[in-house]
PDB file of C-alpha atoms in Angstrom:
ATOM      1  CA  MET A 259     -25.848  14.400  63.752  1.00 64.00           C
ATOM      2  CA  PRO A 260     -25.016  10.337  63.317  1.00 72.00           C
ATOM      3  CA  THR A 261     -21.863   8.721  61.783  1.00 71.00           C
ATOM      4  CA  PRO A 262     -22.373   7.423  57.913  1.00 65.00           C
ATOM      5  CA  ASP A 263     -21.992   4.185  59.054  1.00 68.00           C
ATOM      6  CA  SER A 264     -25.355   4.614  60.838  1.00 79.00           C
ATOM      7  CA  HIS A 265     -27.422   3.594  57.631  1.00 85.00           C
ATOM      8  CA  ARG A 266     -31.028   2.443  58.632  1.00 91.00           C
ATOM      9  CA  ARG A 267     -32.466  -0.021  56.105  1.00 93.00           C
ATOM     10  CA  ILE A 268     -36.460  -0.090  56.091  1.00 95.00           C
ATOM     11  CA  THR A 269     -38.100  -3.204  56.181  1.00 95.00           C
ATOM     12  CA  ASP A 270     -41.499  -2.610  57.801  1.00 94.00           C
ATOM     13  CA  LEU A 271     -44.490  -1.361  56.177  1.00 95.00           C
ATOM     14  CA  GLY A 272     -45.591   1.153  59.273  1.00 93.00           C
ATOM     15  CA  THR A 273     -42.144   2.906  58.765  1.00 94.00           C
ATOM     16  CA  LEU A 274     -42.270   2.970  55.080  1.00 94.00           C
ATOM     17  CA  LYS A 275     -45.395   4.673  54.908  1.00 92.00           C
ATOM     18  CA  ALA A 276     -44.390   7.550  57.216  1.00 92.00           C
ATOM     19  CA  ILE A 277     -41.726   8.286  54.735  1.00 94.00           C
ATOM     20  CA  SER A 278     -43.736   7.928  51.880  1.00 93.00           C
ATOM     21  CA  HIS A 279     -46.089  10.736  53.045  1.00 95.00           C
ATOM     22  CA  PRO A 280     -44.719  13.904  50.518  1.00 96.00           C
ATOM     23  CA  LEU A 281     -44.159  16.588  53.795  1.00 97.00           C
ATOM     24  CA  ARG A 282     -42.614  14.271  56.199  1.00 97.00           C
ATOM     25  CA  MET A 283     -40.282  13.442  53.383  1.00 96.00           C
ATOM     26  CA  ARG A 284     -39.740  16.898  52.683  1.00 96.00           C
ATOM     27  CA  LEU A 285     -39.345  17.617  56.909  1.00 97.00           C
ATOM     28  CA  TYR A 286     -37.056  14.429  56.780  1.00 96.00           C
ATOM     29  CA  ARG A 287     -34.904  16.208  54.132  1.00 95.00           C
ATOM     30  CA  ALA A 288     -34.977  19.514  55.651  1.00 95.00           C
ATOM     31  CA  LEU A 289     -33.867  18.054  58.479  1.00 96.00           C
ATOM     32  CA  PHE A 290     -31.214  16.120  57.580  1.00 93.00           C
ATOM     33  CA  VAL A 291     -29.575  19.138  55.788  1.00 92.00           C
ATOM     34  CA  ALA A 292     -29.958  21.009  58.556  1.00 92.00           C
ATOM     35  CA  ARG A 293     -28.447  18.358  61.024  1.00 91.00           C
ATOM     36  CA  THR A 294     -30.878  19.288  64.183  1.00 94.00           C
ATOM     37  CA  ALA A 295     -33.306  21.778  64.083  1.00 96.00           C
ATOM     38  CA  THR A 296     -36.925  22.635  65.838  1.00 96.00           C
ATOM     39  CA  ALA A 297     -40.438  22.467  64.402  1.00 96.00           C
ATOM     40  CA  SER A 298     -40.637  26.039  64.168  1.00 95.00           C
ATOM     41  CA  GLN A 299     -37.347  26.082  61.620  1.00 96.00           C
ATOM     42  CA  LEU A 300     -39.022  23.422  59.558  1.00 97.00           C
ATOM     43  CA  ALA A 301     -41.984  25.255  59.881  1.00 97.00           C
ATOM     44  CA  ASP A 302     -40.223  27.889  58.537  1.00 96.00           C
ATOM     45  CA  GLN A 303     -38.055  25.870  55.792  1.00 94.00           C
ATOM     46  CA  VAL A 304     -41.537  24.149  54.355  1.00 95.00           C
ATOM     47  CA  ASP A 305     -44.000  27.019  54.468  1.00 96.00           C
ATOM     48  CA  GLU A 306     -46.632  24.982  57.134  1.00 97.00           C
ATOM     49  CA  ALA A 307     -47.846  25.239  60.335  1.00 97.00           C
ATOM     50  CA  VAL A 308     -45.695  24.590  63.704  1.00 96.00           C
ATOM     51  CA  SER A 309     -48.438  22.214  64.850  1.00 96.00           C
ATOM     52  CA  LEU A 310     -48.616  20.343  61.599  1.00 97.00           C
ATOM     53  CA  VAL A 311     -44.677  19.899  61.532  1.00 97.00           C
ATOM     54  CA  SER A 312     -44.728  18.835  65.165  1.00 97.00           C
ATOM     55  CA  TYR A 313     -47.185  15.711  64.415  1.00 97.00           C
ATOM     56  CA  HIS A 314     -45.208  14.864  61.291  1.00 97.00           C
ATOM     57  CA  LEU A 315     -42.093  14.693  62.875  1.00 97.00           C
ATOM     58  CA  ARG A 316     -43.669  12.771  65.963  1.00 96.00           C
ATOM     59  CA  LYS A 317     -44.178  10.388  62.943  1.00 96.00           C
ATOM     60  CA  LEU A 318     -41.589   9.704  61.573  1.00 97.00           C
ATOM     61  CA  ALA A 319     -40.412   9.346  65.454  1.00 96.00           C
ATOM     62  CA  ASP A 320     -42.519   6.547  65.616  1.00 95.00           C
ATOM     63  CA  GLY A 321     -41.243   4.853  62.006  1.00 92.00           C
ATOM     64  CA  GLY A 322     -37.488   5.554  64.110  1.00 93.00           C
ATOM     65  CA  LEU A 323     -36.390   8.005  61.761  1.00 95.00           C
ATOM     66  CA  VAL A 324     -35.855  10.776  63.379  1.00 96.00           C
ATOM     67  CA  GLU A 325     -35.262  11.594  67.408  1.00 96.00           C
ATOM     68  CA  GLU A 326     -34.968  14.071  69.576  1.00 94.00           C
ATOM     69  CA  ALA A 327     -31.533  16.030  69.649  1.00 93.00           C
ATOM     70  CA  PRO A 328     -29.857  17.095  72.377  1.00 90.00           C
ATOM     71  CA  ALA A 329     -31.104  21.054  73.484  1.00 84.00           C
ATOM     72  CA  GLN A 330     -29.324  23.561  70.883  1.00 81.00           C
ATOM     73  CA  SER A 331     -30.311  26.817  73.438  1.00 76.00           C
ATOM     74  CA  ALA A 332     -30.742  27.637  76.787  1.00 75.00           C
ATOM     75  CA  ASP A 333     -34.647  27.522  75.545  1.00 72.00           C
ATOM     76  CA  GLY A 334     -35.825  24.008  77.852  1.00 71.00           C
ATOM     77  CA  ARG A 335     -39.215  24.640  75.980  1.00 78.00           C
ATOM     78  CA  GLU A 336     -37.691  23.745  72.432  1.00 85.00           C
ATOM     79  CA  ARG A 337     -37.434  20.410  71.328  1.00 91.00           C
ATOM     80  CA  TRP A 338     -34.453  19.804  68.999  1.00 95.00           C
ATOM     81  CA  TRP A 339     -35.134  17.204  66.239  1.00 97.00           C
ATOM     82  CA  GLN A 340     -31.856  15.358  64.400  1.00 96.00           C
ATOM     83  CA  PRO A 341     -31.924  12.234  61.697  1.00 96.00           C
ATOM     84  CA  SER A 342     -31.793   9.029  64.129  1.00 95.00           C
ATOM     85  CA  SER A 343     -29.134   7.626  61.087  1.00 93.00           C
ATOM     86  CA  TYR A 344     -27.391   9.202  58.050  1.00 90.00           C
ATOM     87  CA  GLY A 345     -29.762   8.345  55.491  1.00 89.00           C
ATOM     88  CA  PHE A 346     -31.769   5.205  54.723  1.00 93.00           C
ATOM     89  CA  SER A 347     -32.845   2.366  51.973  1.00 93.00           C
ATOM     90  CA  ILE A 348     -35.166   0.175  50.777  1.00 95.00           C
ATOM     91  CA  HIS A 349     -33.854  -3.157  49.328  1.00 94.00           C
ATOM     92  CA  GLU A 350     -35.600  -5.549  46.792  1.00 94.00           C
ATOM     93  CA  GLU A 351     -34.824  -9.042  48.308  1.00 95.00           C
ATOM     94  CA  ASP A 352     -36.663  -7.008  51.942  1.00 95.00           C
ATOM     95  CA  ILE A 353     -39.674  -6.197  50.239  1.00 95.00           C
ATOM     96  CA  ARG A 354     -40.720  -8.783  47.039  1.00 94.00           C
ATOM     97  CA  ASP A 355     -42.229 -11.345  48.493  1.00 95.00           C
ATOM     98  CA  THR A 356     -44.980  -8.766  50.634  1.00 95.00           C
ATOM     99  CA  PRO A 357     -47.453  -6.689  48.431  1.00 96.00           C
ATOM    100  CA  GLU A 358     -48.002  -4.164  50.947  1.00 96.00           C
ATOM    101  CA  LEU A 359     -44.367  -3.538  51.347  1.00 96.00           C
ATOM    102  CA  VAL A 360     -44.368  -3.403  47.079  1.00 96.00           C
ATOM    103  CA  ALA A 361     -47.073  -0.724  47.275  1.00 95.00           C
ATOM    104  CA  ALA A 362     -45.650   1.314  49.653  1.00 95.00           C
ATOM    105  CA  SER A 363     -41.832   1.467  48.369  1.00 96.00           C
ATOM    106  CA  ALA A 364     -43.751   2.569  44.951  1.00 95.00           C
ATOM    107  CA  ALA A 365     -45.731   5.217  46.537  1.00 94.00           C
ATOM    108  CA  PHE A 366     -42.162   6.168  48.163  1.00 95.00           C
ATOM    109  CA  GLY A 367     -40.375   6.292  44.610  1.00 95.00           C
ATOM    110  CA  ARG A 368     -43.446   8.446  42.952  1.00 95.00           C
ATOM    111  CA  THR A 369     -42.814  11.030  45.974  1.00 94.00           C
ATOM    112  CA  LEU A 370     -39.515  10.825  45.865  1.00 94.00           C
ATOM    113  CA  ASP A 371     -39.334  11.463  41.932  1.00 95.00           C
ATOM    114  CA  GLU A 372     -41.554  14.319  42.204  1.00 96.00           C
ATOM    115  CA  GLN A 373     -39.661  15.896  44.888  1.00 95.00           C
ATOM    116  CA  ARG A 374     -36.204  15.520  42.694  1.00 95.00           C
ATOM    117  CA  THR A 375     -38.017  16.799  39.733  1.00 95.00           C
ATOM    118  CA  ALA A 376     -39.297  19.942  41.867  1.00 95.00           C
ATOM    119  CA  MET A 377     -35.677  20.818  42.919  1.00 94.00           C
ATOM    120  CA  HIS A 378     -34.328  20.452  39.399  1.00 95.00           C
ATOM    121  CA  ARG A 379     -36.736  22.175  38.105  1.00 95.00           C
ATOM    122  CA  ARG A 380     -36.113  24.978  40.183  1.00 94.00           C
ATOM    123  CA  PHE A 381     -32.533  24.750  39.935  1.00 95.00           C
ATOM    124  CA  LEU A 382     -33.192  25.079  36.469  1.00 95.00           C
ATOM    125  CA  ASP A 383     -36.002  28.142  36.342  1.00 96.00           C
ATOM    126  CA  GLU A 384     -33.330  30.092  39.067  1.00 96.00           C
ATOM    127  CA  ARG A 385     -30.581  29.449  37.429  1.00 95.00           C
ATOM    128  CA  LEU A 386     -29.438  33.057  36.394  1.00 96.00           C
ATOM    129  CA  SER A 387     -29.834  34.228  40.047  1.00 97.00           C
ATOM    130  CA  TRP A 388     -26.270  31.398  40.807  1.00 96.00           C
ATOM    131  CA  SER A 389     -23.177  32.542  39.910  1.00 96.00           C
ATOM    132  CA  THR A 390     -21.105  31.541  37.049  1.00 96.00           C
ATOM    133  CA  GLU A 391     -18.876  29.232  38.952  1.00 96.00           C
ATOM    134  CA  TRP A 392     -22.037  27.135  40.371  1.00 96.00           C
ATOM    135  CA  ARG A 393     -23.473  27.336  37.107  1.00 95.00           C
ATOM    136  CA  SER A 394     -20.817  25.790  35.310  1.00 95.00           C
ATOM    137  CA  ALA A 395     -20.672  23.124  38.908  1.00 95.00           C
ATOM    138  CA  SER A 396     -24.048  22.008  37.835  1.00 95.00           C
ATOM    139  CA  ILE A 397     -24.012  18.222  36.754  1.00 93.00           C
ATOM    140  CA  SER A 398     -26.599  17.322  34.164  1.00 92.00           C
ATOM    141  CA  SER A 399     -25.869  14.098  32.070  1.00 91.00           C
ATOM    142  CA  GLU A 400     -27.662  10.972  30.938  1.00 92.00           C
ATOM    143  CA  TRP A 401     -25.735   8.026  29.893  1.00 93.00           C
ATOM    144  CA  LEU A 402     -27.492   4.812  28.808  1.00 95.00           C
ATOM    145  CA  PRO A 403     -24.878   2.041  28.835  1.00 96.00           C
ATOM    146  CA  ARG A 404     -26.137  -1.644  28.663  1.00 96.00           C
ATOM    147  CA  LEU A 405     -25.177  -3.638  31.818  1.00 97.00           C
ATOM    148  CA  THR A 406     -26.287  -6.802  33.281  1.00 98.00           C
ATOM    149  CA  ALA A 407     -28.274  -6.393  36.866  1.00 96.00           C
ATOM    150  CA  ALA A 408     -24.339  -7.429  38.571  1.00 97.00           C
ATOM    151  CA  GLU A 409     -22.630  -5.049  36.961  1.00 98.00           C
ATOM    152  CA  LEU A 410     -25.587  -2.026  37.665  1.00 97.00           C
ATOM    153  CA  ALA A 411     -25.381  -3.154  41.173  1.00 95.00           C
ATOM    154  CA  ALA A 412     -21.478  -2.796  40.436  1.00 97.00           C
ATOM    155  CA  LEU A 413     -21.619   0.494  39.681  1.00 97.00           C
ATOM    156  CA  GLY A 414     -24.100   1.551  42.110  1.00 94.00           C
ATOM    157  CA  GLU A 415     -21.739   0.754  44.807  1.00 94.00           C
ATOM    158  CA  GLU A 416     -18.769   2.618  43.512  1.00 97.00           C
ATOM    159  CA  LEU A 417     -21.109   5.098  43.388  1.00 96.00           C
ATOM    160  CA  GLU A 418     -22.537   5.563  47.042  1.00 92.00           C
ATOM    161  CA  ALA A 419     -18.630   5.331  47.530  1.00 94.00           C
ATOM    162  CA  VAL A 420     -18.014   7.928  46.078  1.00 97.00           C
ATOM    163  CA  LEU A 421     -20.437  10.213  46.864  1.00 94.00           C
ATOM    164  CA  ARG A 422     -19.278   8.866  50.818  1.00 91.00           C
ATOM    165  CA  LYS A 423     -16.445  10.237  50.419  1.00 95.00           C
ATOM    166  CA  HIS A 424     -17.100  13.264  49.267  1.00 96.00           C
ATOM    167  CA  ASP A 425     -19.930  14.476  51.930  1.00 93.00           C
ATOM    168  CA  GLU A 426     -17.909  12.729  54.489  1.00 92.00           C
ATOM    169  CA  ARG A 427     -14.795  15.108  53.893  1.00 96.00           C
ATOM    170  CA  ALA A 428     -17.125  18.296  53.336  1.00 95.00           C
ATOM    171  CA  ARG A 429     -18.732  17.752  56.570  1.00 91.00           C
ATOM    172  CA  ALA A 430     -15.425  17.446  58.306  1.00 94.00           C
ATOM    173  CA  ALA A 431     -14.538  20.635  56.590  1.00 96.00           C
ATOM    174  CA  GLU A 432     -17.455  21.945  57.224  1.00 94.00           C
ATOM    175  CA  ALA A 433     -17.113  21.337  60.691  1.00 92.00           C
ATOM    176  CA  ALA A 434     -13.859  22.485  61.151  1.00 96.00           C
ATOM    177  CA  GLY A 435     -14.557  26.108  60.082  1.00 96.00           C
ATOM    178  CA  ASP A 436     -14.697  26.031  56.460  1.00 97.00           C
ATOM    179  CA  THR A 437     -17.527  27.183  55.881  1.00 95.00           C
ATOM    180  CA  GLU A 438     -16.684  29.944  52.960  1.00 95.00           C
ATOM    181  CA  GLY A 439     -18.522  29.139  49.605  1.00 95.00           C
ATOM    182  CA  ARG A 440     -20.647  25.889  50.744  1.00 95.00           C
ATOM    183  CA  GLU A 441     -24.336  25.295  49.417  1.00 95.00           C
ATOM    184  CA  ASN A 442     -26.786  22.871  49.916  1.00 94.00           C
ATOM    185  CA  VAL A 443     -26.217  20.261  46.712  1.00 95.00           C
ATOM    186  CA  ALA A 444     -28.786  18.069  45.504  1.00 94.00           C
ATOM    187  CA  LEU A 445     -27.116  14.768  43.585  1.00 93.00           C
ATOM    188  CA  HIS A 446     -30.020  12.529  42.264  1.00 93.00           C
ATOM    189  CA  ILE A 447     -28.971   9.314  40.338  1.00 91.00           C
ATOM    190  CA  HIS A 448     -31.038   6.928  38.839  1.00 89.00           C
ATOM    191  CA  GLY A 449     -29.904   3.498  37.389  1.00 90.00           C
ATOM    192  CA  PHE A 450     -32.719   1.616  36.192  1.00 88.00           C
ATOM    193  CA  PRO A 451     -33.271  -0.978  33.194  1.00 92.00           C
ATOM    194  CA  TYR A 452     -35.700   0.165  30.476  1.00 86.00           C
ATOM    195  CA  ARG A 453     -37.027  -1.365  26.971  1.00 87.00           C
ATOM    196  CA  SER A 454     -36.924   1.050  23.761  1.00 80.00           C
TER     197      SER A 454
END
Protein backbone atom coordinates (compact mmCIF):
# COMPACT_ATOMS: atom_id res chain seq x y z
CA MET A 1 0.00 0.00 0.00
CA PRO A 2 1.33 3.43 -0.85
CA THR A 3 2.39 5.64 2.04
CA PRO A 4 0.21 8.53 3.29
CA ASP A 5 2.50 11.09 1.65
CA SER A 6 1.85 9.65 -1.83
CA HIS A 7 -1.36 11.56 -2.43
CA ARG A 8 -2.46 11.87 -6.12
CA ARG A 9 -3.68 15.20 -7.50
CA ILE A 10 -5.95 14.69 -10.52
CA THR A 11 -5.52 17.35 -13.21
CA ASP A 12 -6.41 15.57 -16.46
CA LEU A 13 -9.76 14.81 -18.06
CA GLY A 14 -9.11 11.12 -18.74
CA THR A 15 -8.37 10.29 -15.11
CA LEU A 16 -11.27 12.39 -13.87
CA LYS A 17 -13.66 10.62 -16.24
CA ALA A 18 -12.25 7.24 -15.21
CA ILE A 19 -12.94 7.77 -11.51
CA SER A 20 -16.34 9.40 -12.15
CA HIS A 21 -17.84 6.08 -13.22
CA PRO A 22 -19.95 4.79 -10.28
CA LEU A 23 -18.65 1.21 -10.39
CA ARG A 24 -15.05 2.37 -10.69
CA MET A 25 -15.46 4.59 -7.63
CA ARG A 26 -16.92 1.65 -5.69
CA LEU A 27 -14.01 -0.54 -6.81
CA TYR A 28 -11.46 2.11 -5.89
CA ARG A 29 -13.03 2.49 -2.43
CA ALA A 30 -13.15 -1.29 -1.89
CA LEU A 31 -9.54 -1.64 -3.01
CA PHE A 32 -8.42 1.23 -0.78
CA VAL A 33 -10.03 -0.45 2.23
CA ALA A 34 -8.66 -3.91 1.33
CA ARG A 35 -5.24 -2.43 0.45
CA THR A 36 -4.68 -5.28 -2.04
CA ALA A 37 -7.19 -7.55 -3.78
CA THR A 38 -7.85 -9.59 -6.88
CA ALA A 39 -10.61 -8.86 -9.37
CA SER A 40 -12.45 -11.94 -8.03
CA GLN A 41 -12.35 -10.65 -4.46
CA LEU A 42 -13.55 -7.22 -5.54
CA ALA A 43 -16.28 -8.74 -7.74
CA ASP A 44 -17.67 -10.49 -4.65
CA GLN A 45 -17.72 -7.19 -2.75
CA VAL A 46 -19.50 -5.19 -5.45
CA ASP A 47 -21.66 -8.07 -6.71
CA GLU A 48 -20.52 -7.82 -10.34
CA ALA A 49 -18.99 -10.24 -12.84
CA VAL A 50 -15.23 -10.76 -12.57
CA SER A 51 -14.77 -9.88 -16.25
CA LEU A 52 -16.54 -6.54 -15.75
CA VAL A 53 -14.51 -5.78 -12.64
CA SER A 54 -11.28 -6.65 -14.46
CA TYR A 55 -12.22 -4.30 -17.29
CA HIS A 56 -12.89 -1.41 -14.90
CA LEU A 57 -9.71 -2.08 -12.91
CA ARG A 58 -7.75 -1.79 -16.16
CA LYS A 59 -9.47 1.54 -16.86
CA LEU A 60 -8.51 2.76 -13.38
CA ALA A 61 -4.95 1.56 -14.04
CA ASP A 62 -4.92 3.45 -17.36
CA GLY A 63 -5.72 6.58 -15.34
CA GLY A 64 -2.93 5.83 -12.87
CA LEU A 65 -5.33 5.33 -9.96
CA VAL A 66 -4.58 1.65 -9.32
CA GLU A 67 -1.65 -0.59 -10.14
CA GLU A 68 -0.62 -4.20 -9.99
CA ALA A 69 0.46 -5.29 -6.53
CA PRO A 70 2.94 -8.00 -5.61
CA ALA A 71 1.33 -11.45 -5.60
CA GLN A 72 -0.23 -12.34 -2.27
CA SER A 73 -0.55 -16.08 -2.94
CA ALA A 74 1.27 -18.91 -4.69
CA ASP A 75 -1.26 -18.94 -7.53
CA GLY A 76 0.60 -17.11 -10.26
CA ARG A 77 -2.57 -16.75 -12.33
CA GLU A 78 -4.10 -14.31 -9.87
CA ARG A 79 -3.51 -10.64 -10.63
CA TRP A 80 -3.37 -8.52 -7.49
CA TRP A 81 -4.21 -4.82 -7.45
CA GLN A 82 -3.59 -1.91 -5.10
CA PRO A 83 -4.25 1.84 -5.14
CA SER A 84 -1.34 3.65 -6.77
CA SER A 85 -1.46 6.44 -4.19
CA TYR A 86 -2.80 7.13 -0.74
CA GLY A 87 -5.98 8.75 -2.00
CA PHE A 88 -6.46 11.51 -4.51
CA SER A 89 -7.82 15.03 -4.75
CA ILE A 90 -9.22 17.47 -7.27
CA HIS A 91 -8.37 21.15 -6.80
CA GLU A 92 -10.42 24.03 -8.17
CA GLU A 93 -7.35 25.85 -9.48
CA ASP A 94 -6.47 22.85 -11.66
CA ILE A 95 -9.83 22.62 -13.41
CA ARG A 96 -11.56 26.03 -13.40
CA ASP A 97 -10.24 27.21 -16.78
CA THR A 98 -11.31 24.08 -18.68
CA PRO A 99 -15.09 23.60 -19.11
CA GLU A 100 -14.66 19.85 -19.75
CA LEU A 101 -12.78 19.42 -16.48
CA VAL A 102 -15.37 21.49 -14.61
CA ALA A 103 -18.17 19.28 -15.99
CA ALA A 104 -16.27 16.06 -15.23
CA SER A 105 -15.53 17.26 -11.70
CA ALA A 106 -19.22 18.01 -11.14
CA ALA A 107 -20.12 14.51 -12.40
CA PHE A 108 -17.55 13.01 -10.07
CA GLY A 109 -18.90 15.05 -7.15
CA ARG A 110 -22.45 13.83 -7.81
CA THR A 111 -21.29 10.19 -8.03
CA LEU A 112 -19.39 10.55 -4.79
CA ASP A 113 -22.30 12.24 -3.03
CA GLU A 114 -24.75 9.53 -4.13
CA GLN A 115 -22.44 6.78 -2.89
CA ARG A 116 -21.71 8.53 0.40
CA THR A 117 -25.42 9.09 0.99
CA ALA A 118 -26.12 5.42 0.23
CA MET A 119 -23.43 4.35 2.71
CA HIS A 120 -24.91 6.55 5.45
CA ARG A 121 -28.47 5.40 4.72
CA ARG A 122 -27.34 1.79 4.95
CA PHE A 123 -25.84 2.49 8.37
CA LEU A 124 -29.07 4.17 9.49
CA ASP A 125 -31.13 1.23 8.21
CA GLU A 126 -28.83 -1.34 9.86
CA ARG A 127 -28.10 0.72 12.94
CA LEU A 128 -29.55 -1.78 15.39
CA SER A 129 -27.33 -4.56 14.03
CA TRP A 130 -24.29 -2.68 15.41
CA SER A 131 -23.29 -2.85 19.06
CA THR A 132 -24.23 -0.08 21.48
CA GLU A 133 -20.55 0.88 21.52
CA TRP A 134 -20.50 1.45 17.74
CA ARG A 135 -23.86 3.23 17.73
CA SER A 136 -22.61 5.58 20.47
CA ALA A 137 -19.33 6.20 18.67
CA SER A 138 -20.96 7.10 15.35
CA ILE A 139 -20.91 10.78 14.48
CA SER A 140 -23.61 12.88 12.89
CA SER A 141 -23.45 16.62 13.31
CA GLU A 142 -23.95 19.79 11.38
CA TRP A 143 -22.23 23.10 12.00
CA LEU A 144 -23.23 26.31 10.29
CA PRO A 145 -20.39 28.78 10.95
CA ARG A 146 -19.95 32.06 9.13
CA LEU A 147 -16.44 31.93 7.64
CA THR A 148 -14.35 33.54 4.95
CA ALA A 149 -13.00 31.41 2.11
CA ALA A 150 -9.55 31.53 3.73
CA GLU A 151 -10.97 30.38 7.08
CA LEU A 152 -12.80 27.49 5.41
CA ALA A 153 -9.59 26.45 3.61
CA ALA A 154 -7.67 26.55 6.92
CA LEU A 155 -10.38 24.50 8.62
CA GLY A 156 -10.18 21.89 5.87
CA GLU A 157 -6.41 21.63 6.21
CA GLU A 158 -6.67 21.20 9.99
CA LEU A 159 -9.37 18.54 9.68
CA GLU A 160 -7.35 16.65 7.08
CA ALA A 161 -4.29 16.68 9.35
CA VAL A 162 -6.31 15.28 12.27
CA LEU A 163 -7.89 12.58 10.08
CA ARG A 164 -4.52 11.62 8.59
CA LYS A 165 -3.00 11.32 12.11
CA HIS A 166 -5.76 8.98 13.27
CA ASP A 167 -5.67 6.93 10.07
CA GLU A 168 -1.89 6.49 10.21
CA ARG A 169 -2.08 5.49 13.88
CA ALA A 170 -4.84 2.96 13.17
CA ARG A 171 -2.98 1.48 10.18
CA ALA A 172 0.21 1.10 12.23
CA ALA A 173 -1.68 -0.57 15.07
CA GLU A 174 -3.39 -2.94 12.65
CA ALA A 175 -0.07 -3.78 10.96
CA ALA A 176 1.31 -4.59 14.43
CA GLY A 177 -1.51 -7.10 14.97
CA ASP A 178 -4.02 -4.94 16.85
CA THR A 179 -7.11 -6.03 14.90
CA GLU A 180 -9.56 -6.67 17.74
CA GLY A 181 -12.72 -4.58 17.37
CA ARG A 182 -11.61 -2.80 14.18
CA GLU A 183 -14.23 -2.01 11.56
CA ASN A 184 -14.20 -0.01 8.35
CA VAL A 185 -15.31 3.53 9.15
CA ALA A 186 -16.59 6.11 6.65
CA LEU A 187 -16.11 9.72 7.62
CA HIS A 188 -17.53 12.27 5.18
CA ILE A 189 -16.98 15.96 5.73
CA HIS A 190 -18.42 18.62 3.49
CA GLY A 191 -17.64 22.29 3.78
CA PHE A 192 -19.19 24.64 1.25
CA PRO A 193 -20.88 28.03 1.07
CA TYR A 194 -24.64 28.28 0.75
CA ARG A 195 -27.28 30.93 0.72
CA SER A 196 -30.50 30.46 2.69
